[in-house]
mmCIF file of C-alpha atoms in Angstrom:
data_model
loop_
_atom_site.group_PDB
_atom_site.id
_atom_site.type_symbol
_atom_site.label_atom_id
_atom_site.label_comp_id
_atom_site.label_asym_id
_atom_site.label_seq_id
_atom_site.Cartn_x
_atom_site.Cartn_y
_atom_site.Cartn_z
ATOM 1 C CA VAL U 1 157.656 193.736 58.310
ATOM 2 C CA GLY U 2 158.993 192.594 54.973
ATOM 3 C CA MET U 3 161.959 190.731 54.542
ATOM 4 C CA GLY U 4 164.640 191.510 51.398
ATOM 5 C CA LYS U 5 166.113 188.682 49.396
ATOM 6 C CA ASP U 6 169.024 189.117 51.777
ATOM 7 C CA HIS U 7 167.039 188.532 54.991
ATOM 8 C CA THR U 8 166.742 192.046 55.368
ATOM 9 C CA LEU U 9 164.079 193.129 57.552
ATOM 10 C CA PHE U 10 162.126 196.173 57.078
ATOM 11 C CA ALA U 11 159.031 198.073 58.520
ATOM 12 C CA LEU U 12 156.175 198.280 55.256
ATOM 13 C CA ILE U 13 154.481 201.100 57.766
ATOM 14 C CA PRO U 14 155.981 204.082 59.399
ATOM 15 C CA GLY U 15 156.965 203.254 62.574
ATOM 16 C CA LYS U 16 159.346 201.452 65.052
ATOM 17 C CA VAL U 17 160.550 197.801 64.596
ATOM 18 C CA GLN U 18 160.452 195.840 67.764
ATOM 19 C CA PHE U 19 162.063 192.577 68.147
ATOM 20 C CA LEU U 20 160.501 189.894 70.826
ATOM 21 C CA VAL U 21 161.419 186.671 71.970
ATOM 22 C CA LYS U 22 158.490 184.874 73.367
ATOM 23 C CA GLY U 23 157.517 181.278 74.266
ATOM 24 C CA ALA U 24 158.613 178.002 75.361
ATOM 25 C CA ALA U 25 161.081 177.803 72.689
ATOM 26 C CA GLN U 26 162.163 180.841 72.844
ATOM 27 C CA ARG U 27 161.419 182.510 69.505
ATOM 28 C CA GLN U 28 162.376 185.651 67.492
ATOM 29 C CA PHE U 29 159.487 187.708 66.580
ATOM 30 C CA VAL U 30 159.808 190.792 64.482
ATOM 31 C CA THR U 31 156.671 193.379 64.691
ATOM 32 C CA VAL U 32 156.222 196.988 64.242
ATOM 33 C CA VAL U 33 154.589 199.824 66.698
ATOM 34 C CA PRO U 34 152.906 202.329 64.472
ATOM 35 C CA ALA U 35 154.502 205.859 64.907
#
């Protein structure tokens, strides 16, 4: 996942962007699930 200057998130490989919340601090993660 890449991030633009305006904090726009985009996938670097073909697939779907998936948002995850995990950990004790409820941190947010972004991953790409390959198509």
